Tab-separated table of C-alpha atoms and ligand atoms in Angstrom:
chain	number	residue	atom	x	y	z
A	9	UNK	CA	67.815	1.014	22.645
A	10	UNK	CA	64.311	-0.252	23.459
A	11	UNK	CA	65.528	-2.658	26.550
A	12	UNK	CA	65.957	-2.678	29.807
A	13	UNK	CA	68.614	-1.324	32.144
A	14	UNK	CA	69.646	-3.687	34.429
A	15	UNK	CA	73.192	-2.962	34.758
A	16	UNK	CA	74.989	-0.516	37.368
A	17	UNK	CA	78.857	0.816	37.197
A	18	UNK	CA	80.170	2.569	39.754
A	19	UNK	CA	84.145	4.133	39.536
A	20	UNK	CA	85.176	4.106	42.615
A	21	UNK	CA	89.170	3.831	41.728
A	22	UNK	CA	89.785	8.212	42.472
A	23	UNK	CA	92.331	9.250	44.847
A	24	UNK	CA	90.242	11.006	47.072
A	25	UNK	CA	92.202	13.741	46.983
A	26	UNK	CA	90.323	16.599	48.526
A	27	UNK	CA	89.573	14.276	51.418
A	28	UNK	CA	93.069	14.036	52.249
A	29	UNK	CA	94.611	12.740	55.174
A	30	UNK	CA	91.672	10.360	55.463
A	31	UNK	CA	92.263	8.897	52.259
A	32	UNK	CA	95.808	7.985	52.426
A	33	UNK	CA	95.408	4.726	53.434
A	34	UNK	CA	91.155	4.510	52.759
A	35	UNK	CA	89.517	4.622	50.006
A	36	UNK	CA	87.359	7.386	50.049
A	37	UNK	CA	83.901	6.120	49.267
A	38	UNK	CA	84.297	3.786	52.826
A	39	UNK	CA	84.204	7.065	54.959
A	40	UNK	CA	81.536	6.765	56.742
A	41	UNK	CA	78.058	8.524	56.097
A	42	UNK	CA	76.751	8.679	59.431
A	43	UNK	CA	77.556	5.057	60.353
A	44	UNK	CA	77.512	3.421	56.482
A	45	UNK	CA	80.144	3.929	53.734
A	46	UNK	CA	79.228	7.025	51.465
A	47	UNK	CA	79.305	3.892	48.777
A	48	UNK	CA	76.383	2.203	50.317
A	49	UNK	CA	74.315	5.218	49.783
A	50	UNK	CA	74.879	4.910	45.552
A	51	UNK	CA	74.421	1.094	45.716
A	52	UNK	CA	71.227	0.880	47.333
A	53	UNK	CA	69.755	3.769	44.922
A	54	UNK	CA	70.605	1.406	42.078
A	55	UNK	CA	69.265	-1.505	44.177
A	56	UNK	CA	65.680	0.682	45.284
A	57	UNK	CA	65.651	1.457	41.566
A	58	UNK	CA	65.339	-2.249	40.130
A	59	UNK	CA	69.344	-2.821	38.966
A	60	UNK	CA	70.709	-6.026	40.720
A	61	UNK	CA	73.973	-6.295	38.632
A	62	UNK	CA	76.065	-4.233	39.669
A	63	UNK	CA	80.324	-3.461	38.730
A	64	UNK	CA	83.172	-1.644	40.744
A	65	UNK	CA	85.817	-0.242	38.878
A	66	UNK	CA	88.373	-0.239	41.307
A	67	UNK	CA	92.112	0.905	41.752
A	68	UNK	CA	94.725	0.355	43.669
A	69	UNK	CA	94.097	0.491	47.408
A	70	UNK	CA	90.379	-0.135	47.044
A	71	UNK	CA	90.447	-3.745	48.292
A	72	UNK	CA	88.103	-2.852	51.707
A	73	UNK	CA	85.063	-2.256	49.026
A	74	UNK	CA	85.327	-5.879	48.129
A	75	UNK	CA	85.707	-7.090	51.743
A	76	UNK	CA	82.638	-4.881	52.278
A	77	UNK	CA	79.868	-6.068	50.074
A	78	UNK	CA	81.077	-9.564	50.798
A	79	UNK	CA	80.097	-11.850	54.091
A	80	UNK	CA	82.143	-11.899	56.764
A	81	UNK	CA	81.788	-15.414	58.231
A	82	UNK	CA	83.534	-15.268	61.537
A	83	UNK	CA	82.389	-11.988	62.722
A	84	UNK	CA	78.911	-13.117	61.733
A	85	UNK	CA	79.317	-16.073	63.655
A	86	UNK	CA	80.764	-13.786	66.641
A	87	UNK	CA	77.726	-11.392	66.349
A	88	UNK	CA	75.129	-14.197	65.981
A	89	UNK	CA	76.575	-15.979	69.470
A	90	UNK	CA	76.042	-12.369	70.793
A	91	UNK	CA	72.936	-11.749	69.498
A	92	UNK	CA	73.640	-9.417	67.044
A	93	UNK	CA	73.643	-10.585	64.126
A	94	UNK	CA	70.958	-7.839	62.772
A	95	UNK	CA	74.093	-5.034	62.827
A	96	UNK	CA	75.213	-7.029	59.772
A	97	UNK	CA	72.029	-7.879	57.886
A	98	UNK	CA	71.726	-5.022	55.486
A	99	UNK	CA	75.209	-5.567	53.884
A	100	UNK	CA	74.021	-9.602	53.631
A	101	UNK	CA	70.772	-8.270	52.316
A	102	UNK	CA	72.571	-6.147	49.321
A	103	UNK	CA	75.062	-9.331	48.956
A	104	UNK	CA	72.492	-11.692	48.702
A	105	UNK	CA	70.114	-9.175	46.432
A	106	UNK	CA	72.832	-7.518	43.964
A	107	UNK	CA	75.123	-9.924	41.694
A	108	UNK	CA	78.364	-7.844	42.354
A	109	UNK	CA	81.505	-7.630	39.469
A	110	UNK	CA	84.717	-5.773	40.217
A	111	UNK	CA	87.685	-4.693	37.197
A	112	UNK	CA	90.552	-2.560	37.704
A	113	UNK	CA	91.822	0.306	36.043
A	114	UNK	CA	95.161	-0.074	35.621
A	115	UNK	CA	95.941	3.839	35.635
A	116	UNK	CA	94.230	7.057	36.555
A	117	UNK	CA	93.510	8.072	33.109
A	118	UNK	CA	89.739	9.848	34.513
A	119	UNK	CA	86.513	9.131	34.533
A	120	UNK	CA	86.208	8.168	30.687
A	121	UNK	CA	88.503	5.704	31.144
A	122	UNK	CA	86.755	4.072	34.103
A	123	UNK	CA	83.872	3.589	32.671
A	124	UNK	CA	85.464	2.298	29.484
A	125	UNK	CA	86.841	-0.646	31.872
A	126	UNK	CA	83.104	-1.618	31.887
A	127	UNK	CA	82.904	-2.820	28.248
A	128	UNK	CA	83.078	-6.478	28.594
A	129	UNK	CA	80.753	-6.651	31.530
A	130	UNK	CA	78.247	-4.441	29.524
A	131	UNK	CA	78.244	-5.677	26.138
A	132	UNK	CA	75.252	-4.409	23.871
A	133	UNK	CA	72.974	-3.095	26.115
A	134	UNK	CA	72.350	0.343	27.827
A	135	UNK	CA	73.352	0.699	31.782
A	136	UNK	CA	73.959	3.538	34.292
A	137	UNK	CA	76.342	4.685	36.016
A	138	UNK	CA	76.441	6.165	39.526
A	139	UNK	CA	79.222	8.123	40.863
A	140	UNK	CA	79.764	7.639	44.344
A	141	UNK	CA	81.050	11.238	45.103
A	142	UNK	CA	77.630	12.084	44.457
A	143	UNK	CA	74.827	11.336	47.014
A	144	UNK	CA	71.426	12.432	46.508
A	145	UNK	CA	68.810	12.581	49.187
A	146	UNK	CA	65.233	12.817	47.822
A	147	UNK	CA	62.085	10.865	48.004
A	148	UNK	CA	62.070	8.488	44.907
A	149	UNK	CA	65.749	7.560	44.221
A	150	UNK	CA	67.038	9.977	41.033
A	151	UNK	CA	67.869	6.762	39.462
A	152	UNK	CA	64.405	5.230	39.834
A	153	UNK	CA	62.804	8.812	38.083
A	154	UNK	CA	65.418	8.604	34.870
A	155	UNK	CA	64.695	4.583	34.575
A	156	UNK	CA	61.217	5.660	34.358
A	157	UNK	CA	61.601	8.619	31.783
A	158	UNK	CA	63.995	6.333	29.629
A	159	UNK	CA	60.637	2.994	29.892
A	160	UNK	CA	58.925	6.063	28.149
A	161	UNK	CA	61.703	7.813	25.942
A	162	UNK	CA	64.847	5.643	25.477
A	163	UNK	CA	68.067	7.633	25.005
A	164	UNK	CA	70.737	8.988	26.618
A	165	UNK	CA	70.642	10.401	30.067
A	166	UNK	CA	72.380	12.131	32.547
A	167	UNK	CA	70.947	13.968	35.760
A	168	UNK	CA	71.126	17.541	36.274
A	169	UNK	CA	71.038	20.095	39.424
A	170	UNK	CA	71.235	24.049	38.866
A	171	UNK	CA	74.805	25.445	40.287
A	172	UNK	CA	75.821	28.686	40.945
A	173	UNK	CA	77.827	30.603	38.064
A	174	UNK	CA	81.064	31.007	40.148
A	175	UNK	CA	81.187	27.298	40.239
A	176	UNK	CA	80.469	25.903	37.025
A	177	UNK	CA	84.148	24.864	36.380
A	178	UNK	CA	84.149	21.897	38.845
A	179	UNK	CA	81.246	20.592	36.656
A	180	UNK	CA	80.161	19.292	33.554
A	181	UNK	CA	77.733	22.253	32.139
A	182	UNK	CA	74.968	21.284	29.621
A	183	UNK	CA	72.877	23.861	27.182
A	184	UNK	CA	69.481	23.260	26.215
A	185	UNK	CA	65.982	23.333	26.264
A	186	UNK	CA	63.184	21.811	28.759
A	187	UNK	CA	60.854	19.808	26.932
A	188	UNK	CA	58.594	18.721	29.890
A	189	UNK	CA	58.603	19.504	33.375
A	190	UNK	CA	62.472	18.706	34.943
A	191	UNK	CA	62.960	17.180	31.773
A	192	UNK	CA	65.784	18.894	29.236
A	193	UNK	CA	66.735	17.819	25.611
A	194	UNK	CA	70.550	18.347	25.220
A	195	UNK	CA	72.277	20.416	22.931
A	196	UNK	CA	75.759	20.413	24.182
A	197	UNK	CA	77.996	19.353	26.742
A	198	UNK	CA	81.015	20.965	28.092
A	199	UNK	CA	83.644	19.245	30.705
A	200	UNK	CA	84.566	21.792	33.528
A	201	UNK	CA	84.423	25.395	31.260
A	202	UNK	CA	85.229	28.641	32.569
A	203	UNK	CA	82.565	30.874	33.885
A	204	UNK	CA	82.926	32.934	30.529
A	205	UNK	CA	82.230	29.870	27.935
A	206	UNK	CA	79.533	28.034	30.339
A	207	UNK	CA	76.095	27.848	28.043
A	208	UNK	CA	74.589	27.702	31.327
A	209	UNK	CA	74.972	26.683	35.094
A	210	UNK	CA	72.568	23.370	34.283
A	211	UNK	CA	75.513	21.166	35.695
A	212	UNK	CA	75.421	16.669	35.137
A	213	UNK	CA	75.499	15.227	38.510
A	214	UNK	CA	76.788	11.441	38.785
A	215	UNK	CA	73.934	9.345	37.291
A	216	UNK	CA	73.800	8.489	33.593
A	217	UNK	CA	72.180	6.140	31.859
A	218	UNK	CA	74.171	5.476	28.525
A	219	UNK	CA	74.174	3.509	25.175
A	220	UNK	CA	76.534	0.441	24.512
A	221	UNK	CA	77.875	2.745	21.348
A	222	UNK	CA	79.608	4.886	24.117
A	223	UNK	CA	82.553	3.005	24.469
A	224	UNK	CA	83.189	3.238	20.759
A	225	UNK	CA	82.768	6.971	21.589
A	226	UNK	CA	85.199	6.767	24.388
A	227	UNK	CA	87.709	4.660	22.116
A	228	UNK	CA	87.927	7.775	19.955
A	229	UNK	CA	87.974	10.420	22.991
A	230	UNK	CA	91.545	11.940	23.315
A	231	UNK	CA	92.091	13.326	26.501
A	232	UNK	CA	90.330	16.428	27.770
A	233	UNK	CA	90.633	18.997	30.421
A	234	UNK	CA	92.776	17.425	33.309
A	235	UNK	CA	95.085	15.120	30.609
A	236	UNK	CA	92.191	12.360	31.469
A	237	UNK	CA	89.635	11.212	29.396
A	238	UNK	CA	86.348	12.872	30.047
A	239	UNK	CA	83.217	10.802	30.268
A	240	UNK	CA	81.307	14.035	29.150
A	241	UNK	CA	82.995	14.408	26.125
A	242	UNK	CA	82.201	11.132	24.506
A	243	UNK	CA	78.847	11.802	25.641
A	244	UNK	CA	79.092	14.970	23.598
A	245	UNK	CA	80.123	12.513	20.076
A	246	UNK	CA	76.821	11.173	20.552
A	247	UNK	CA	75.323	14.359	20.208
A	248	UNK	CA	72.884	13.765	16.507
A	249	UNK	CA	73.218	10.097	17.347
A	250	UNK	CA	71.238	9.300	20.153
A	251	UNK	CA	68.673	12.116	21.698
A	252	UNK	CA	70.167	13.087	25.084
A	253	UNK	CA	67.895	14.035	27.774
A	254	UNK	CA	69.103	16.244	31.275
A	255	UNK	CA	66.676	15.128	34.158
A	256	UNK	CA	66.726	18.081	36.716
A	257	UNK	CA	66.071	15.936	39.904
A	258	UNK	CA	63.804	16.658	43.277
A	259	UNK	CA	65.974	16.108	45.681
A	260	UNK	CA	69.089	17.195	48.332
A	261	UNK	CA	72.253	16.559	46.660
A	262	UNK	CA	75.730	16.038	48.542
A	263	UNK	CA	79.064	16.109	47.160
A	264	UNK	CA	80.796	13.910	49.442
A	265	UNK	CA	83.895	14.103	47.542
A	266	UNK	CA	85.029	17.705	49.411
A	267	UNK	CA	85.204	18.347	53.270
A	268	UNK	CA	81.995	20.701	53.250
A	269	UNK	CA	80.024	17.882	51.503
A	270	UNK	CA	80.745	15.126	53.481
A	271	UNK	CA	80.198	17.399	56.838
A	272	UNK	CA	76.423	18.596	55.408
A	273	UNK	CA	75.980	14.898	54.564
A	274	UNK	CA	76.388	13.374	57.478
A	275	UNK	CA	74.645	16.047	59.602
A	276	UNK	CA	71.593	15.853	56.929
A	277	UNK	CA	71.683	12.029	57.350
A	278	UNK	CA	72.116	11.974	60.997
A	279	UNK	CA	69.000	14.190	61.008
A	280	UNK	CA	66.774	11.729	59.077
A	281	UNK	CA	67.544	8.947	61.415
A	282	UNK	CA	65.187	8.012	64.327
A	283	UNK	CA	67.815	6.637	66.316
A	284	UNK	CA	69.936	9.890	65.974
A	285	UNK	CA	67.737	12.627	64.842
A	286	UNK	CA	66.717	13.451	68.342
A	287	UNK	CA	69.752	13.879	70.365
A	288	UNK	CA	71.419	15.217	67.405
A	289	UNK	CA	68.961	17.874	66.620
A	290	UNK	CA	68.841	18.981	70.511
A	291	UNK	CA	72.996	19.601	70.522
A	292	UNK	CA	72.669	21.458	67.042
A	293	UNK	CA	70.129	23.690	69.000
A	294	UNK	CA	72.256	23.712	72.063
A	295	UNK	CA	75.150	25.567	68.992
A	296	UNK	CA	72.755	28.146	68.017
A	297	UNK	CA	71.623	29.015	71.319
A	298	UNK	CA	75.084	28.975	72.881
A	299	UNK	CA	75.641	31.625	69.805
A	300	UNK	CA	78.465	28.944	68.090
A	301	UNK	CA	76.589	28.725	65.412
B	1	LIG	C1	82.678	14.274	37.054
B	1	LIG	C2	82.279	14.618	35.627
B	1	LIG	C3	81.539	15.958	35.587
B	1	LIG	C4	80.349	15.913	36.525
B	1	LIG	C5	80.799	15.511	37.937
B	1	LIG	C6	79.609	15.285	38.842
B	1	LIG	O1	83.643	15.209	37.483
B	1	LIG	O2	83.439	14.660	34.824
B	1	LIG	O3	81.113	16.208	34.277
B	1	LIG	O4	79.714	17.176	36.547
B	1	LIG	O5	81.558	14.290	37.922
B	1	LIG	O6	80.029	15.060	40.149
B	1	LIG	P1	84.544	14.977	38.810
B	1	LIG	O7	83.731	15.522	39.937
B	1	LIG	O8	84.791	13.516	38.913
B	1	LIG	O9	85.779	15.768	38.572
């Protein structure tokens, strides 16, 4: 366990379901973030945090991620003979700065699955994985901070955020015990419980960083809540293995997968932006003085 991460896996091959119509003929990690697919926002964490390969397990109807992180020659050349060509230059600057892999899953069997697809492209080291759904606004990316803590303390790790207890079944719910400041030594892991068996509301938000031996662990994982194969219950197998470590990170976190998170997304985005923030900031007032909000 002693090496380096320098692998990233990001399933992007859900249904988008709660974003619905938007997603019927989308994907749902392309809607747009203020003016940059909620995807960009995961990949450039992994890219600010020192990862360069990076793998998309895709689905069907998830082509326009591939046409995104790729160059698009003749509207390049259109924008260069307009002078524009800067509007593109970020997307060339994570092309030309990431080595990017994509692999399919065939059928959506859930989030264990997914990652499972990743086996070959892994092979015997640890990597992360970032969920896309998840966007996290803070300082020092969350992925840099658990990179760090694993250079110190290798092991399994996933990130953690505090949740209210009426909500801890739309998350995966972790007991134990904090061992240093923000930092949490696992006991147990439990996919999506009822308010009633939750050992806590210390929920895993969409960054891991995990062993090769997981996909042995997912091999033997029969399907969980949902019918699908749960990512946090092979995690759990690994439990007296591997120590597993909860990171509770400093930060703003979105869930971009609902309506409500998207919305605060974008208007906490649009507020950070110097272009934007402005204007945008002077109608939000114009809301709250007109009494609309
Ligand atoms: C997945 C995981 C869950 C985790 C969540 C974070 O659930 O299964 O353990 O808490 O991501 O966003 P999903 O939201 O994909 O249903």
């Amino acid at each position: 366990m002693e090496q380096r991460i320098r692998k990233a896996v990001f399933p992007v091959a859900g249904l988008g379901v709660r974003l619905l119509p938007a997603t019927k003929t989308q994907p749902k990690e392309m809607l747009p973030i203020v003016d940059r697919p909620a995807v960009q926002y995961v990949v450039e964490e992994a890219i600010a945090s020192g990862i360069r390969n990076l793998l998309f397990v895709t689905g069907r109807g998830k082509r326009a991620i591939e046409d995104y992180f790729d160059f698009a020659v003749e509207l390049e050349y259109e924008l260069k003979n307009r002078g524009k060509e800067h509007l593109l230059g970020e997307i060339r600057g994570i092309v030309n700065s990431a080595q990017i892999f994509y692999v399919r899953q065939k059928s959506p069997r859930g989030l264990g699955d997914a990652v499972f697809q990743a086996r070959a492209f892994v092979g015997e080291e640890p990597f992360a994985v970032l969920l896309p759904d998840d966007i996290i606004m803070s300082d020092s990316p969350c992925l840099f901070e658990m990179l760090r803590l694993f250079a110190e303390r290798p092991g399994v790790y996933v990130a953690l955020i505090e949740v209210p207890h009426s909500e801890v079944s739309q998350w995966g719910i972790v007991s134990g015990r904090e061992i240093a400041p923000s930092l949490y030594l696992i006991e147990d892991l439990v996919e999506k419980p009822e308010p009633y068996e939750a050992p806590s509301n210390l929920a895993v938000v969409g960054r891991y960083l995990l062993p090769p031996s997981i996909f042995d662990a997912l091999a033997e994982t029969s399907p969980g809540k949902g019918g699908e194969i749960q990512l946090t219950d092979a995690i759990r197998k690994l439990i007296g293995k591997e120590p597993i470590y909860g990171y509770r990170f400093v930060g703003e976190y979105f869930g971009v997968g609902s309506k409500l998170g998207y919305l605060k997304a974008n208007v906490a985005f649009a507020l950070k932006r110097e272009d934007l923030a402005f204007e945008f900031r002077a109608f939000l007032r114009d809301l709250v003085e007109r009494g609309i909000i």
